[in-house]
């Protein structure tokens, strides 16, 4: 079956559920490609009329906020022993160096670390659990969590969706050059935003011999 025909058979509700669940699990502290899933789904929405980008963005936002909140609760209850357990299960993501880097970010930036953490892969996984371990006041965490979830999930969905729309229109007029230009615009805008977000995180410390 042709790929485009296959994509048209995917139920919209399945796409919404996949995005919400994957982003929720990633925000909870499980290393998953949430951003890749969101970007791919937003592009699919721009080509698939049955997928509503507003509903897609809402599901992504809900998954991000709920997942982070659950991660906060788990981190607050489990404490540092939970971080040690995660380090044993996911040594690549929860190494002592990564935990130390994230912890310094929280100590220096507080609520902003939770907000900007949405745009940084490392902090996106750590934000909820680490905020709970460090016992950040929940009201501060909730404000940063909600605002960060809306800006990251909703903004990413909107940008990628409109890039897909523009790419399709330009592709019809200017062949593949239009697609390349549209993708470059979208990627550049996301890189600029990520570069600003990474200013909230300090440089990683090199482990001593």
Coordinates of N, CA and C in Angstrom, one line a residue:
X1 N 0.8 -1.2 0.0 CA 0.0 0.0 0.0 C 0.9 1.2 0.0
X2 N 0.5 2.3 -0.8 CA 1.2 3.5 -0.8 C 1.3 4.1 0.6
X3 N 2.4 4.8 0.9 CA 2.6 5.3 2.2 C 1.5 6.3 2.6
X4 N 1.2 7.2 1.6 CA 0.2 8.3 1.9 C -1.2 7.6 2.1
X5 N -1.5 6.6 1.4 CA -2.8 5.9 1.6 C -2.8 5.2 3.0
X6 N -1.6 4.7 3.4 CA -1.6 4.1 4.7 C -1.8 5.1 5.8
X7 N -1.1 6.2 5.7 CA -1.3 7.3 6.7 C -2.7 7.8 6.8
X8 N -3.4 7.8 5.7 CA -4.8 8.2 5.7 C -5.7 7.2 6.4
X9 N -5.2 6.0 6.6 CA -6.0 5.0 7.4 C -5.8 5.1 8.9
X10 N -4.8 5.8 9.3 CA -4.5 5.9 10.8 C -5.6 6.8 11.4
X11 N -6.3 6.2 12.4 CA -7.4 7.0 13.1 C -6.8 8.2 13.8
X12 N -7.4 9.3 13.7 CA -6.9 10.5 14.4 C -6.8 10.3 15.9
X13 N -7.8 9.6 16.5 CA -7.7 9.4 17.9 C -6.5 8.6 18.3
X14 N -6.0 7.8 17.5 CA -4.8 7.0 17.8 C -3.6 7.9 17.8
X15 N -3.6 8.9 16.9 CA -2.4 9.8 16.9 C -2.5 10.7 18.1
X16 N -3.7 11.2 18.5 CA -3.8 12.0 19.7 C -3.3 11.2 20.9
X17 N -3.8 10.0 21.0 CA -3.4 9.2 22.2 C -1.9 8.9 22.3
X18 N -1.3 8.6 21.1 CA 0.1 8.3 21.0 C 0.9 9.5 21.5
X19 N 0.6 10.7 21.0 CA 1.3 11.9 21.4 C 1.2 12.2 22.9
X20 N -0.1 12.1 23.4 CA -0.3 12.4 24.8 C 0.4 11.4 25.7
X21 N 0.4 10.1 25.4 CA 1.0 9.1 26.2 C 2.5 9.2 26.2
X22 N 3.1 9.3 25.0 CA 4.6 9.3 24.9 C 5.1 10.5 25.6
X23 N 4.5 11.7 25.3 CA 5.0 12.9 26.0 C 4.8 12.9 27.5
X24 N 3.7 12.3 27.9 CA 3.4 12.1 29.3 C 4.5 11.2 30.0
X25 N 4.8 10.1 29.4 CA 5.8 9.2 29.9 C 7.2 9.8 30.0
X26 N 7.5 10.6 28.9 CA 8.8 11.3 28.9 C 8.9 12.3 30.0
X27 N 7.8 13.1 30.2 CA 7.8 14.1 31.2 C 7.8 13.5 32.6
X28 N 7.3 12.3 32.7 CA 7.3 11.6 34.0 C 8.7 11.1 34.4
X29 N 9.6 11.0 33.4 CA 11.0 10.6 33.7 C 11.5 9.4 32.9
X30 N 10.7 8.9 32.0 CA 11.1 7.8 31.2 C 11.7 8.3 29.9
X31 N 12.9 8.0 29.5 CA 13.5 8.5 28.3 C 12.8 8.0 27.0
X32 N 12.0 8.8 26.4 CA 11.3 8.5 25.2 C 11.4 9.7 24.2
X33 N 11.3 9.4 22.9 CA 11.4 10.5 21.9 C 10.2 11.4 21.8
X34 N 9.8 12.0 22.9 CA 8.5 12.8 22.8 C 8.6 13.9 21.8
X35 N 9.7 14.6 21.7 CA 9.7 15.7 20.7 C 9.6 15.2 19.3
X36 N 10.3 14.1 19.0 CA 10.2 13.5 17.7 C 8.8 13.1 17.3
X37 N 8.1 12.5 18.3 CA 6.7 12.1 18.1 C 5.8 13.3 17.8
X38 N 6.0 14.4 18.6 CA 5.2 15.6 18.4 C 5.5 16.2 17.1
X39 N 6.7 16.4 16.7 CA 7.0 17.0 15.4 C 6.5 16.2 14.2
X40 N 6.6 14.8 14.3 CA 6.1 14.0 13.2 C 4.6 14.1 13.1
X41 N 3.9 14.1 14.3 CA 2.5 14.1 14.3 C 2.0 15.5 13.8
X42 N 2.7 16.6 14.1 CA 2.3 17.9 13.6 C 2.4 18.0 12.1
X43 N 3.5 17.4 11.6 CA 3.7 17.3 10.1 C 2.6 16.5 9.5
X44 N 2.2 15.4 10.1 CA 1.2 14.5 9.6 C -0.1 15.3 9.6
X45 N -0.4 16.1 10.6 CA -1.6 16.8 10.7 C -1.7 17.8 9.5
X46 N -0.6 18.4 9.1 CA -0.6 19.4 8.0 C -1.0 18.7 6.7
X47 N -0.8 17.4 6.6 CA -1.1 16.7 5.4 C -2.4 15.8 5.5
X48 N -2.8 15.6 6.7 CA -3.9 14.7 7.0 C -5.1 15.5 7.6
X49 N -6.1 15.7 6.8 CA -7.2 16.6 7.1 C -8.0 16.1 8.4
X50 N -8.0 14.8 8.7 CA -8.7 14.3 9.8 C -8.1 14.7 11.2
X51 N -6.8 15.0 11.2 CA -6.1 15.3 12.4 C -6.2 16.8 12.7
X52 N -6.8 17.2 13.8 CA -7.0 18.6 14.1 C -5.7 19.1 14.9
X53 N -5.0 20.0 14.4 CA -3.8 20.5 15.1 C -4.1 21.1 16.5
X54 N -5.3 21.7 16.7 CA -5.6 22.2 18.0 C -5.8 21.1 19.0
X55 N -6.5 20.0 18.6 CA -6.7 18.9 19.5 C -5.3 18.2 19.7
X56 N -4.5 18.1 18.7 CA -3.2 17.5 18.8 C -2.3 18.3 19.8
X57 N -2.3 19.6 19.7 CA -1.6 20.5 20.6 C -2.1 20.4 22.0
X58 N -3.4 20.3 22.2 CA -4.0 20.1 23.5 C -3.6 18.8 24.1
X59 N -3.6 17.7 23.4 CA -3.2 16.4 23.9 C -1.8 16.4 24.3
X60 N -0.9 17.0 23.5 CA 0.5 17.1 23.8 C 0.7 17.9 25.1
X61 N 0.0 19.1 25.2 CA 0.1 19.9 26.4 C -0.4 19.2 27.6
X62 N -1.5 18.5 27.5 CA -2.0 17.7 28.7 C -1.1 16.6 29.1
X63 N -0.5 15.9 28.1 CA 0.4 14.9 28.5 C 1.7 15.4 29.2
X64 N 2.2 16.6 28.7 CA 3.3 17.2 29.3 C 3.1 17.6 30.7
X65 N 1.9 18.3 31.0 CA 1.6 18.8 32.3 C 1.3 17.6 33.3
X66 N 0.5 16.7 32.8 CA 0.1 15.6 33.7 C 1.4 14.7 34.0
X67 N 2.2 14.4 33.0 CA 3.4 13.6 33.2 C 4.3 14.3 34.1
X68 N 4.6 15.6 34.0 CA 5.5 16.3 34.9 C 4.9 16.3 36.3
X69 N 3.6 16.4 36.5 CA 3.0 16.4 37.8 C 3.2 15.1 38.5
X70 N 3.0 14.0 37.7 CA 3.2 12.7 38.3 C 4.7 12.4 38.7
X71 N 5.5 12.9 37.8 CA 7.0 12.8 38.1 C 7.4 13.6 39.3
X72 N 6.7 14.7 39.5 CA 7.0 15.5 40.7 C 6.6 14.7 42.0
X73 N 5.4 14.2 41.9 CA 4.9 13.4 43.1 C 5.8 12.2 43.4
X74 N 6.2 11.5 42.3 CA 7.1 10.3 42.5 C 8.4 10.8 43.1
X75 N 9.0 11.9 42.6 CA 10.3 12.4 43.0 C 10.2 12.8 44.5
X76 N 9.1 13.5 44.8 CA 8.9 14.0 46.2 C 8.8 12.8 47.2
X77 N 8.2 11.7 46.8 CA 8.0 10.6 47.6 C 9.2 9.7 47.7
X78 N 9.8 9.5 46.5 CA 11.0 8.6 46.4 C 12.3 9.1 46.8
X79 N 12.5 10.5 46.7 CA 13.7 11.1 47.1 C 14.9 10.7 46.3
X80 N 16.1 10.9 46.8 CA 17.3 10.6 46.1 C 17.5 9.1 45.8
X81 N 17.0 8.2 46.7 CA 17.1 6.8 46.3 C 16.5 6.4 45.0
X82 N 15.4 7.2 44.6 CA 14.8 7.0 43.4 C 15.7 7.3 42.2
X83 N 16.5 8.4 42.4 CA 17.4 8.9 41.4 C 18.5 7.8 41.2
X84 N 18.9 7.2 42.3 CA 19.9 6.1 42.2 C 19.4 4.9 41.5
X85 N 18.1 4.6 41.7 CA 17.5 3.5 41.0 C 17.3 3.8 39.5
X86 N 17.0 5.0 39.2 CA 16.9 5.4 37.8 C 18.2 5.3 37.1
X87 N 19.3 5.7 37.9 CA 20.6 5.7 37.3 C 21.0 4.2 37.0
X88 N 20.6 3.3 37.8 CA 20.9 1.9 37.5 C 20.1 1.4 36.3
X89 N 18.9 1.8 36.2 CA 18.0 1.4 35.1 C 18.4 2.1 33.7
X90 N 18.6 3.4 33.8 CA 18.9 4.2 32.6 C 20.2 4.9 32.8
X91 N 21.4 4.2 32.8 CA 22.6 4.9 33.1 C 23.0 6.0 32.1
X92 N 22.5 5.8 30.9 CA 22.9 6.8 29.9 C 22.2 8.1 30.1
X93 N 21.0 8.1 30.6 CA 20.2 9.3 30.8 C 20.3 9.9 32.3
X94 N 20.4 8.9 33.3 CA 20.4 9.3 34.7 C 21.7 9.1 35.3
X95 N 22.8 9.4 34.6 CA 24.1 9.2 35.2 C 24.3 10.3 36.3
X96 N 25.3 10.1 37.2 CA 25.6 11.1 38.2 C 25.9 12.5 37.7
X97 N 26.6 12.5 36.5 CA 27.0 13.8 35.9 C 25.7 14.5 35.4
X98 N 24.8 13.8 34.8 CA 23.6 14.4 34.3 C 22.7 14.9 35.5
X99 N 22.6 14.1 36.5 CA 21.8 14.5 37.7 C 22.4 15.7 38.3
X100 N 23.8 15.8 38.4 CA 24.4 16.9 39.0 C 24.2 18.2 38.2
X101 N 24.2 18.1 36.9 CA 24.0 19.2 36.0 C 22.6 19.7 36.1
X102 N 21.6 18.8 36.1 CA 20.2 19.2 36.3 C 20.0 19.8 37.7
X103 N 20.6 19.3 38.7 CA 20.4 19.8 40.0 C 20.9 21.2 40.2
X104 N 22.1 21.5 39.6 CA 22.6 22.9 39.6 C 21.7 23.8 38.9
X105 N 21.1 23.4 37.8 CA 20.2 24.2 37.0 C 19.0 24.6 37.9
X106 N 18.5 23.6 38.7 CA 17.3 23.9 39.5 C 17.7 24.8 40.7
X107 N 18.9 24.6 41.3 CA 19.3 25.5 42.4 C 19.6 26.9 41.9
X108 N 20.0 27.1 40.7 CA 20.3 28.4 40.2 C 19.1 29.1 39.6
X109 N 18.3 28.4 38.9 CA 17.2 29.0 38.2 C 15.8 28.8 38.8
X110 N 15.6 27.8 39.6 CA 14.3 27.5 40.2 C 13.2 27.2 39.2
X111 N 12.2 28.0 39.3 CA 11.0 27.8 38.4 C 11.4 27.9 36.9
X112 N 12.4 28.7 36.6 CA 12.8 28.9 35.2 C 13.4 27.6 34.7
X113 N 14.0 26.8 35.5 CA 14.6 25.5 35.1 C 13.5 24.6 34.6
X114 N 12.3 24.6 35.3 CA 11.2 23.8 34.9 C 10.6 24.3 33.6
X115 N 10.5 25.6 33.5 CA 9.9 26.2 32.3 C 10.8 25.9 31.1
X116 N 12.0 26.4 31.1 CA 12.9 26.2 30.0 C 13.4 24.8 29.8
X117 N 13.2 23.9 30.9 CA 13.5 22.5 30.7 C 12.7 21.8 29.6
X118 N 11.6 22.4 29.3 CA 10.8 21.8 28.2 C 11.5 21.8 26.9
X119 N 12.4 22.8 26.7 CA 13.1 22.9 25.4 C 14.5 22.3 25.4
X120 N 14.9 21.6 26.5 CA 16.2 21.0 26.6 C 15.9 19.5 26.9
X121 N 16.4 18.6 26.1 CA 16.1 17.2 26.2 C 16.4 16.7 27.6
X122 N 17.6 17.0 28.1 CA 18.0 16.5 29.4 C 17.1 16.9 30.5
X123 N 16.8 18.2 30.6 CA 15.9 18.8 31.6 C 14.5 18.3 31.4
X124 N 14.1 18.1 30.2 CA 12.7 17.7 30.0 C 12.4 16.3 30.7
X125 N 13.4 15.5 30.8 CA 13.2 14.2 31.5 C 13.3 14.4 33.0
X126 N 14.2 15.2 33.4 CA 14.5 15.4 34.8 C 13.5 16.3 35.6
X127 N 12.9 17.3 34.8 CA 12.2 18.4 35.5 C 11.2 17.9 36.6
X128 N 10.3 17.1 36.3 CA 9.3 16.7 37.3 C 9.9 15.9 38.5
X129 N 10.6 14.8 38.2 CA 11.1 14.1 39.4 C 12.1 14.9 40.2
X130 N 13.0 15.6 39.5 CA 14.0 16.3 40.3 C 13.4 17.5 41.1
X131 N 12.4 18.1 40.6 CA 11.7 19.2 41.3 C 11.1 18.6 42.6
X132 N 10.6 17.4 42.5 CA 10.0 16.7 43.7 C 11.1 16.3 44.7
X133 N 12.2 15.8 44.2 CA 13.3 15.4 45.0 C 13.8 16.6 45.8
X134 N 14.0 17.7 45.1 CA 14.5 18.9 45.7 C 13.4 19.7 46.5
X135 N 12.2 19.1 46.5 CA 11.1 19.7 47.3 C 10.8 21.1 46.9
X136 N 10.8 21.4 45.6 CA 10.3 22.7 45.2 C 8.9 22.9 45.6
X137 N 8.5 24.1 46.1 CA 7.0 24.3 46.4 C 6.2 23.9 45.2
X138 N 5.1 23.2 45.5 CA 4.3 22.7 44.4 C 3.7 23.8 43.5
X139 N 3.3 24.9 44.2 CA 2.6 26.0 43.5 C 3.6 26.6 42.5
X140 N 4.9 26.7 42.8 CA 5.8 27.2 41.9 C 6.0 26.2 40.7
X141 N 6.2 25.0 41.1 CA 6.3 24.0 40.1 C 5.2 23.9 39.1
X142 N 3.9 24.0 39.7 CA 2.7 23.9 38.8 C 2.7 25.1 37.8
X143 N 3.0 26.3 38.3 CA 2.9 27.4 37.4 C 3.9 27.3 36.2
X144 N 5.2 26.9 36.6 CA 6.2 26.7 35.5 C 5.8 25.5 34.6
X145 N 5.3 24.5 35.2 CA 4.9 23.3 34.5 C 3.8 23.6 33.5
X146 N 2.8 24.3 33.9 CA 1.7 24.6 33.0 C 2.1 25.5 31.9
X147 N 2.8 26.6 32.2 CA 3.3 27.6 31.2 C 4.2 26.9 30.2
X148 N 5.2 26.1 30.8 CA 6.2 25.5 29.9 C 5.5 24.5 29.0
X149 N 4.5 23.7 29.5 CA 3.8 22.7 28.7 C 3.1 23.4 27.6
X150 N 2.4 24.5 27.9 CA 1.6 25.2 26.8 C 2.5 25.8 25.7
X151 N 3.6 26.5 26.2 CA 4.5 27.1 25.2 C 5.2 26.1 24.4
X152 N 5.7 25.0 25.0 CA 6.5 24.0 24.3 C 5.6 23.2 23.4
X153 N 4.6 22.5 24.0 CA 3.8 21.6 23.2 C 2.9 22.4 22.2
X154 N 2.2 23.4 22.6 CA 1.4 24.2 21.7 C 2.2 24.9 20.7
X155 N 3.3 25.5 21.1 CA 4.2 26.3 20.1 C 4.8 25.4 19.1
X156 N 5.3 24.2 19.5 CA 5.9 23.3 18.6 C 4.9 22.8 17.6
X157 N 3.7 22.4 18.1 CA 2.7 21.9 17.2 C 2.3 23.0 16.1
X158 N 2.1 24.2 16.6 CA 1.7 25.3 15.7 C 2.8 25.6 14.6
X159 N 4.1 25.7 15.1 CA 5.2 26.0 14.1 C 5.3 24.9 13.1
X160 N 5.4 23.6 13.5 CA 5.6 22.5 12.6 C 4.4 22.4 11.7
X161 N 3.2 22.6 12.2 CA 2.0 22.4 11.4 C 2.0 23.4 10.2
X162 N 2.3 24.7 10.6 CA 2.3 25.7 9.5 C 3.5 25.6 8.6
X163 N 4.6 25.0 9.1 CA 5.7 24.7 8.2 C 5.3 23.7 7.2
X164 N 4.5 22.7 7.6 CA 4.1 21.6 6.7 C 3.1 22.2 5.7
X165 N 2.2 23.1 6.1 CA 1.3 23.7 5.2 C 2.0 24.5 4.1
X166 N 3.0 25.4 4.6 CA 3.8 26.2 3.6 C 4.6 25.3 2.7
X167 N 5.2 24.2 3.3 CA 6.0 23.3 2.5 C 5.2 22.7 1.3
X168 N 4.0 22.3 1.7 CA 3.1 21.7 0.6 C 2.8 22.7 -0.5
X169 N 2.5 23.9 -0.1 CA 2.1 25.0 -1.0 C 3.3 25.3 -1.9
X170 N 4.5 25.5 -1.3 CA 5.7 25.8 -2.0 C 6.1 24.7 -2.9
X171 N 5.9 23.5 -2.4 CA 6.3 22.3 -3.2 C 5.6 22.3 -4.5
X172 N 4.3 22.6 -4.5 CA 3.6 22.6 -5.8 C 4.1 23.7 -6.7
X173 N 4.6 24.8 -6.2 CA 5.0 25.9 -7.0 C 6.4 25.9 -7.4
X174 N 7.3 25.5 -6.5 CA 8.7 25.6 -6.7 C 9.5 24.3 -6.6
X175 N 8.7 23.2 -6.7 CA 9.3 21.8 -6.5 C 10.0 21.7 -5.2
X176 N 11.1 20.9 -5.1 CA 11.7 20.6 -3.8 C 12.4 21.8 -3.2
X177 N 12.7 22.9 -3.9 CA 13.3 24.0 -3.3 C 12.4 24.7 -2.2
X178 N 11.1 24.7 -2.5 CA 10.1 25.2 -1.6 C 10.1 24.4 -0.3
X179 N 10.2 23.1 -0.4 CA 10.2 22.3 0.8 C 11.4 22.5 1.6
X180 N 12.6 22.6 1.0 CA 13.8 22.8 1.7 C 13.8 24.2 2.4
X181 N 13.3 25.2 1.8 CA 13.2 26.5 2.4 C 12.3 26.5 3.6
X182 N 11.1 25.9 3.4 CA 10.1 25.8 4.5 C 10.7 25.1 5.7
X183 N 11.3 23.9 5.5 CA 11.9 23.2 6.6 C 13.0 23.9 7.3
X184 N 13.8 24.6 6.5 CA 14.9 25.4 7.1 C 14.4 26.5 8.0
X185 N 13.3 27.2 7.6 CA 12.6 28.2 8.4 C 12.2 27.6 9.7
X186 N 11.5 26.4 9.6 CA 11.0 25.8 10.9 C 12.1 25.4 11.8
X187 N 13.1 24.7 11.2 CA 14.3 24.3 12.0 C 15.0 25.4 12.7
X188 N 15.2 26.5 11.9 CA 15.9 27.7 12.4 C 15.2 28.3 13.6
X189 N 13.8 28.4 13.5 CA 13.0 29.0 14.5 C 13.1 28.2 15.8
X190 N 13.1 26.8 15.7 CA 13.2 26.0 16.8 C 14.6 26.0 17.5
X191 N 15.6 26.1 16.6 CA 17.0 26.2 17.2 C 17.2 27.4 17.9
X192 N 16.6 28.6 17.4 CA 16.8 29.8 18.1 C 16.1 29.7 19.5
X193 N 14.9 29.2 19.5 CA 14.2 29.0 20.8 C 15.0 28.1 21.8
X194 N 15.5 27.0 21.2 CA 16.2 26.1 22.1 C 17.5 26.7 22.6
X195 N 18.2 27.5 21.8 CA 19.4 28.2 22.2 C 19.1 29.1 23.4
X196 N 18.0 29.8 23.3 CA 17.6 30.7 24.4 C 17.3 29.9 25.7
X197 N 16.7 28.8 25.5 CA 16.3 27.9 26.6 C 17.5 27.3 27.3
X198 N 18.5 27.0 26.5 CA 19.7 26.3 27.1 C 20.5 27.3 28.0
X199 N 20.2 28.6 27.8 CA 20.9 29.5 28.7 C 20.5 29.4 30.2
X200 N 19.4 28.7 30.4 CA 18.9 28.4 31.7 C 19.7 27.3 32.4
X201 N 20.5 26.5 31.6 CA 21.2 25.4 32.2 C 22.7 25.7 32.1
X202 N 23.4 25.4 33.3 CA 24.9 25.7 33.3 C 25.7 24.7 32.5
X203 N 26.9 25.0 32.2 CA 27.8 24.0 31.5 C 28.0 22.8 32.4
X204 N 28.0 21.6 31.8 CA 28.3 20.4 32.5 C 29.7 20.3 33.1
X205 N 29.8 19.8 34.2 CA 31.1 19.7 34.9 C 31.8 18.4 34.5
X206 N 33.1 18.5 34.1 CA 33.9 17.4 33.6 C 34.3 16.6 34.9
X207 N 34.0 15.3 34.9 CA 34.4 14.5 36.1 C 35.9 14.4 36.2
X208 N 36.3 14.5 37.5 CA 37.8 14.4 37.8 C 38.3 13.0 37.6
X209 N 39.5 12.8 37.3 CA 40.1 11.5 37.1 C 40.1 10.7 38.4

